[in-house]
Amino acid sequence: MGRKYLFALLCFLTACTQFAPLAQAAPAAVPVPSLNVGVGAAQSPQDVALSLQILLMLTILTLAPSILIMMTSFTRIIIVLSFIRSALATQQVPPNQVLIGLAMFLTFFTMSPYFSEINQRAFQPYLAGSITQEQAMEASVKPLRTFMLKQTRENDLALFVNLSNEKRPETPDDIPTMTVIPAFVISELKTAFQIGFLLYIPFIVVDMVVASTLMSMGMMMVPPNMISLPFKLLLFILVDGWHLIVRSLVTSFG
């Protein structure tokens, strides 16, 4: 096999040597590749099935950001991080890109057991051909349902069960996924706002102390935020605020 490749290479070099003067005399135009995408009539049922699979895959890729935001721990994490930035009154520090990136990696960290289960029970068997696409989709949703039901409050879940006008479910498996998702989202919003309220309390105390001190000194024209900001940053650094916040967020999903 190696001799054939060597012979072909020698032939190619010989041809290039022979046509080199012609190329130098009259340089040929470099062809530009073109890409054509067309829509035609399907010739067989297999073509229709393949087209539907491609359409379904494109739809899933389009909805991937929404799935990541609404069905994982991302919502709670990004709201809490936004609250801590507002409580510190540091304007755009950390910037949005940093907060979103941190929230993404914390989401991957907290959701790694569920993602591993999806990979073992759905993705790898589907690649091996042991299960169908429908079975893979059903198997991939189960770990996410387990996570969402674990974090959802009963009253929020009961709200959407009643609004759906369906039969009262006897087990969690009887609850449709489309009912679990909105109940999980509003539960996450409530939890995130509760954590944000607790985060605001020490910084509000610092603002009140600084404002009352400035008023007692007669410094009415000095903005309290300009004086309180260094003290809030110092307090946040002394208590190792990022460590406490990240640890509290991660353990809250336990």
CSV table of C-alpha atoms in Angstrom, one decimal:
chain,number,residue,atom,x,y,z
A,1,MET,CA,0.0,0.0,0.0
A,2,GLY,CA,2.9,2.4,0.8
A,3,ARG,CA,4.4,1.7,-2.6
A,4,LYS,CA,1.2,2.7,-4.3
A,5,TYR,CA,1.0,6.0,-2.4
A,6,LEU,CA,4.7,6.7,-3.2
A,7,PHE,CA,4.1,6.0,-6.9
A,8,ALA,CA,1.1,8.3,-7.0
A,9,LEU,CA,3.1,11.0,-5.4
A,10,LEU,CA,5.9,10.7,-7.9
A,11,CYS,CA,3.4,10.9,-10.8
A,12,PHE,CA,1.8,14.0,-9.3
A,13,LEU,CA,5.2,15.7,-8.9
A,14,THR,CA,6.2,14.8,-12.4
A,15,ALA,CA,3.0,16.2,-13.8
A,16,CYS,CA,3.4,19.4,-11.8
A,17,THR,CA,7.0,19.8,-13.2
A,18,GLN,CA,5.8,19.3,-16.8
A,19,PHE,CA,3.0,21.8,-16.5
A,20,ALA,CA,4.9,24.4,-14.4
A,21,PRO,CA,6.0,26.5,-17.4
A,22,LEU,CA,2.5,26.6,-18.7
A,23,ALA,CA,1.2,27.7,-15.4
A,24,GLN,CA,3.8,30.5,-15.2
A,25,ALA,CA,3.0,31.7,-18.7
A,26,ALA,CA,-0.8,31.8,-18.3
A,27,PRO,CA,-2.0,31.5,-14.7
A,28,ALA,CA,-5.3,29.8,-14.4
A,29,ALA,CA,-8.2,31.2,-12.4
A,30,VAL,CA,-8.6,29.6,-9.0
A,31,PRO,CA,-12.0,27.8,-8.8
A,32,VAL,CA,-14.2,29.0,-5.9
A,33,PRO,CA,-16.2,26.2,-4.3
A,34,SER,CA,-20.0,26.8,-4.2
A,35,LEU,CA,-22.6,25.4,-1.9
A,36,ASN,CA,-26.1,24.6,-3.1
A,37,VAL,CA,-29.0,23.9,-0.8
A,38,GLY,CA,-32.2,22.8,-2.4
A,39,VAL,CA,-35.6,21.5,-1.5
A,40,GLY,CA,-37.0,18.8,-3.7
A,41,ALA,CA,-39.7,16.1,-3.6
A,42,ALA,CA,-39.0,13.0,-1.6
A,43,GLN,CA,-38.5,9.9,-3.6
A,44,SER,CA,-39.2,7.4,-0.8
A,45,PRO,CA,-40.6,7.2,2.7
A,46,GLN,CA,-37.0,7.0,4.0
A,47,ASP,CA,-36.3,10.5,2.6
A,48,VAL,CA,-39.3,11.8,4.5
A,49,ALA,CA,-38.2,10.2,7.7
A,50,LEU,CA,-34.7,11.6,7.3
A,51,SER,CA,-36.0,15.1,6.7
A,52,LEU,CA,-38.2,15.0,9.8
A,53,GLN,CA,-35.3,13.8,11.9
A,54,ILE,CA,-33.2,16.7,10.6
A,55,LEU,CA,-36.0,19.2,11.3
A,56,LEU,CA,-36.4,17.7,14.8
A,57,MET,CA,-32.7,18.0,15.5
A,58,LEU,CA,-32.7,21.7,14.3
A,59,THR,CA,-35.6,22.4,16.6
A,60,ILE,CA,-33.9,20.9,19.6
A,61,LEU,CA,-30.7,22.9,18.9
A,62,THR,CA,-32.8,26.0,18.7
A,63,LEU,CA,-34.5,25.3,22.0
A,64,ALA,CA,-31.3,24.2,23.8
A,65,PRO,CA,-30.7,27.6,25.5
A,66,SER,CA,-34.3,27.6,26.9
A,67,ILE,CA,-34.0,24.0,28.0
A,68,LEU,CA,-30.7,24.8,29.8
A,69,ILE,CA,-32.2,27.8,31.5
A,70,MET,CA,-35.6,26.5,32.5
A,71,MET,CA,-34.9,22.8,33.3
A,72,THR,CA,-31.6,23.1,35.3
A,73,SER,CA,-30.2,25.1,38.2
A,74,PHE,CA,-29.1,28.0,36.0
A,75,THR,CA,-32.1,30.2,36.9
A,76,ARG,CA,-31.5,30.2,40.6
A,77,ILE,CA,-27.8,30.7,40.3
A,78,ILE,CA,-27.8,33.6,37.8
A,79,ILE,CA,-30.5,35.4,39.8
A,80,VAL,CA,-28.6,35.1,43.1
A,81,LEU,CA,-25.4,36.3,41.5
A,82,SER,CA,-27.3,39.3,40.0
A,83,PHE,CA,-28.7,40.1,43.5
A,84,ILE,CA,-25.2,40.1,45.1
A,85,ARG,CA,-23.9,42.5,42.5
A,86,SER,CA,-26.9,44.8,43.0
A,87,ALA,CA,-26.4,44.6,46.8
A,88,LEU,CA,-22.8,45.6,46.5
A,89,ALA,CA,-23.8,48.5,44.2
A,90,THR,CA,-20.8,47.9,42.0
A,91,GLN,CA,-22.7,48.7,38.8
A,92,GLN,CA,-21.3,46.4,36.1
A,93,VAL,CA,-18.6,44.7,38.2
A,94,PRO,CA,-18.5,41.7,37.7
A,95,PRO,CA,-19.6,42.2,34.1
A,96,ASN,CA,-22.5,40.2,32.7
A,97,GLN,CA,-20.2,37.9,30.8
A,98,VAL,CA,-18.4,36.8,34.0
A,99,LEU,CA,-21.7,36.2,35.9
A,100,ILE,CA,-23.2,34.2,33.1
A,101,GLY,CA,-20.0,32.2,32.6
A,102,LEU,CA,-19.8,31.4,36.3
A,103,ALA,CA,-23.5,30.5,36.4
A,104,MET,CA,-23.0,28.2,33.4
A,105,PHE,CA,-20.1,26.3,35.0
A,106,LEU,CA,-21.9,26.1,38.4
A,107,THR,CA,-24.8,24.7,36.5
A,108,PHE,CA,-22.7,22.0,34.8
A,109,PHE,CA,-21.2,21.2,38.2
A,110,THR,CA,-24.5,20.8,40.0
A,111,MET,CA,-26.1,19.0,37.1
A,112,SER,CA,-23.2,16.6,36.4
A,113,PRO,CA,-24.8,13.6,38.1
A,114,TYR,CA,-27.9,14.0,36.1
A,115,PHE,CA,-26.0,14.6,32.8
A,116,SER,CA,-23.9,11.5,33.5
A,117,GLU,CA,-27.1,9.5,34.0
A,118,ILE,CA,-28.5,10.8,30.7
A,119,ASN,CA,-25.3,9.9,28.9
A,120,GLN,CA,-25.3,6.3,30.3
A,121,ARG,CA,-29.0,5.6,29.9
A,122,ALA,CA,-29.9,7.5,26.8
A,123,PHE,CA,-27.0,8.9,24.7
A,124,GLN,CA,-24.6,5.9,24.7
A,125,PRO,CA,-27.3,3.2,24.1
A,126,TYR,CA,-28.7,5.3,21.3
A,127,LEU,CA,-25.3,5.6,19.6
A,128,ALA,CA,-24.9,1.8,20.1
A,129,GLY,CA,-28.2,1.3,18.3
A,130,SER,CA,-29.7,-0.6,21.2
A,131,ILE,CA,-32.6,1.8,21.7
A,132,THR,CA,-34.7,3.9,19.3
A,133,GLN,CA,-34.7,7.7,19.2
A,134,GLU,CA,-38.1,7.9,21.0
A,135,GLN,CA,-36.7,5.7,23.8
A,136,ALA,CA,-33.6,7.8,24.1
A,137,MET,CA,-35.7,11.0,24.4
A,138,GLU,CA,-37.8,9.4,27.1
A,139,ALA,CA,-34.8,8.1,29.0
A,140,SER,CA,-33.1,11.5,28.8
A,141,VAL,CA,-36.1,13.4,30.3
A,142,LYS,CA,-36.3,11.1,33.4
A,143,PRO,CA,-33.2,12.4,35.2
A,144,LEU,CA,-34.3,16.0,34.5
A,145,ARG,CA,-37.8,15.3,35.8
A,146,THR,CA,-36.2,13.8,39.0
A,147,PHE,CA,-34.2,17.0,39.5
A,148,MET,CA,-37.1,19.3,38.9
A,149,LEU,CA,-39.5,17.4,41.1
A,150,LYS,CA,-37.0,17.4,43.9
A,151,GLN,CA,-36.7,21.2,43.8
A,152,THR,CA,-40.3,22.0,43.1
A,153,ARG,CA,-42.6,23.0,46.0
A,154,GLU,CA,-45.8,21.1,46.4
A,155,ASN,CA,-48.1,24.1,46.2
A,156,ASP,CA,-46.5,25.3,43.0
A,157,LEU,CA,-46.9,21.8,41.5
A,158,ALA,CA,-50.5,21.6,42.7
A,159,LEU,CA,-51.2,25.0,41.1
A,160,PHE,CA,-50.3,23.8,37.6
A,161,VAL,CA,-51.9,20.4,38.1
A,162,ASN,CA,-55.2,22.2,38.9
A,163,LEU,CA,-54.8,24.6,36.0
A,164,SER,CA,-54.2,21.8,33.5
A,165,ASN,CA,-57.7,20.4,34.3
A,166,GLU,CA,-56.4,16.8,34.2
A,167,LYS,CA,-57.0,13.9,36.5
A,168,ARG,CA,-55.3,14.1,39.9
A,169,PRO,CA,-52.0,12.2,39.6
A,170,GLU,CA,-51.4,9.3,42.0
A,171,THR,CA,-47.6,9.3,41.6
A,172,PRO,CA,-45.0,11.8,40.4
A,173,ASP,CA,-44.6,9.8,37.2
A,174,ASP,CA,-48.2,10.6,36.3
A,175,ILE,CA,-47.5,14.3,36.1
A,176,PRO,CA,-46.8,15.5,32.6
A,177,THR,CA,-43.5,17.2,31.9
A,178,MET,CA,-45.2,20.3,30.5
A,179,THR,CA,-46.8,20.7,34.0
A,180,VAL,CA,-43.6,20.1,35.9
A,181,ILE,CA,-41.5,22.7,34.0
A,182,PRO,CA,-43.5,25.9,34.9
A,183,ALA,CA,-44.0,24.7,38.5
A,184,PHE,CA,-40.2,24.2,38.7
A,185,VAL,CA,-39.5,27.6,37.3
A,186,ILE,CA,-41.6,29.6,39.7
A,187,SER,CA,-40.3,27.6,42.6
A,188,GLU,CA,-36.7,28.5,41.5
A,189,LEU,CA,-37.7,32.1,41.2
A,190,LYS,CA,-39.1,32.1,44.8
A,191,THR,CA,-36.1,30.4,46.2
A,192,ALA,CA,-33.7,32.8,44.4
A,193,PHE,CA,-35.6,35.9,45.7
A,194,GLN,CA,-35.5,34.5,49.2
A,195,ILE,CA,-31.7,34.1,49.0
A,196,GLY,CA,-31.4,37.5,47.5
A,197,PHE,CA,-33.3,39.1,50.3
A,198,LEU,CA,-31.0,37.5,52.9
A,199,LEU,CA,-28.0,38.7,50.9
A,200,TYR,CA,-29.3,42.3,51.0
A,201,ILE,CA,-29.7,42.6,54.8
A,202,PRO,CA,-26.0,43.1,55.8
A,203,PHE,CA,-25.3,45.5,53.0
A,204,ILE,CA,-28.4,47.5,53.8
A,205,VAL,CA,-27.2,47.8,57.4
A,206,VAL,CA,-23.9,49.2,56.1
A,207,ASP,CA,-25.7,51.7,54.0
A,208,MET,CA,-27.9,52.9,56.9
A,209,VAL,CA,-24.9,53.2,59.2
A,210,VAL,CA,-22.9,55.2,56.7
A,211,ALA,CA,-25.9,57.5,55.8
A,212,SER,CA,-26.7,58.2,59.5
A,213,THR,CA,-23.1,59.0,60.2
A,214,LEU,CA,-22.9,61.4,57.3
A,215,MET,CA,-26.1,63.1,58.4
A,216,SER,CA,-24.8,63.5,61.9
A,217,MET,CA,-21.6,65.0,60.6
A,218,GLY,CA,-23.5,67.5,58.5
A,219,MET,CA,-22.1,66.1,55.2
A,220,MET,CA,-25.4,66.3,53.3
A,221,MET,CA,-23.8,66.7,49.9
A,222,VAL,CA,-21.7,63.6,50.0
A,223,PRO,CA,-23.4,60.6,48.3
A,224,PRO,CA,-23.7,57.8,50.9
A,225,ASN,CA,-23.0,55.1,48.2
A,226,MET,CA,-19.6,56.5,47.5
A,227,ILE,CA,-18.6,56.1,51.1
A,228,SER,CA,-20.4,52.8,51.8
A,229,LEU,CA,-19.1,51.0,48.8
A,230,PRO,CA,-15.5,50.5,50.1
A,231,PHE,CA,-16.9,49.3,53.4
A,232,LYS,CA,-19.2,46.8,51.7
A,233,LEU,CA,-16.4,45.5,49.6
A,234,LEU,CA,-14.2,45.2,52.7
A,235,LEU,CA,-17.0,43.3,54.5
A,236,PHE,CA,-17.5,41.0,51.5
A,237,ILE,CA,-13.8,40.2,51.3
A,238,LEU,CA,-13.3,39.6,55.0
A,239,VAL,CA,-16.1,37.0,55.1
A,240,ASP,CA,-14.9,35.5,51.8
A,241,GLY,CA,-18.2,36.2,50.2
A,242,TRP,CA,-17.8,34.4,46.9
A,243,HIS,CA,-16.9,31.2,48.7
A,244,LEU,CA,-19.9,31.4,51.0
A,245,ILE,CA,-22.3,32.3,48.1
A,246,VAL,CA,-21.1,29.5,45.8
A,247,ARG,CA,-21.1,26.9,48.6
A,248,SER,CA,-24.6,27.9,49.7
A,249,LEU,CA,-25.9,27.8,46.1
A,250,VAL,CA,-24.4,24.3,45.4
A,251,THR,CA,-25.5,22.8,48.7
A,252,SER,CA,-29.0,24.3,48.2
A,253,PHE,CA,-29.6,21.7,45.4
A,254,GLY,CA,-28.7,18.8,47.6
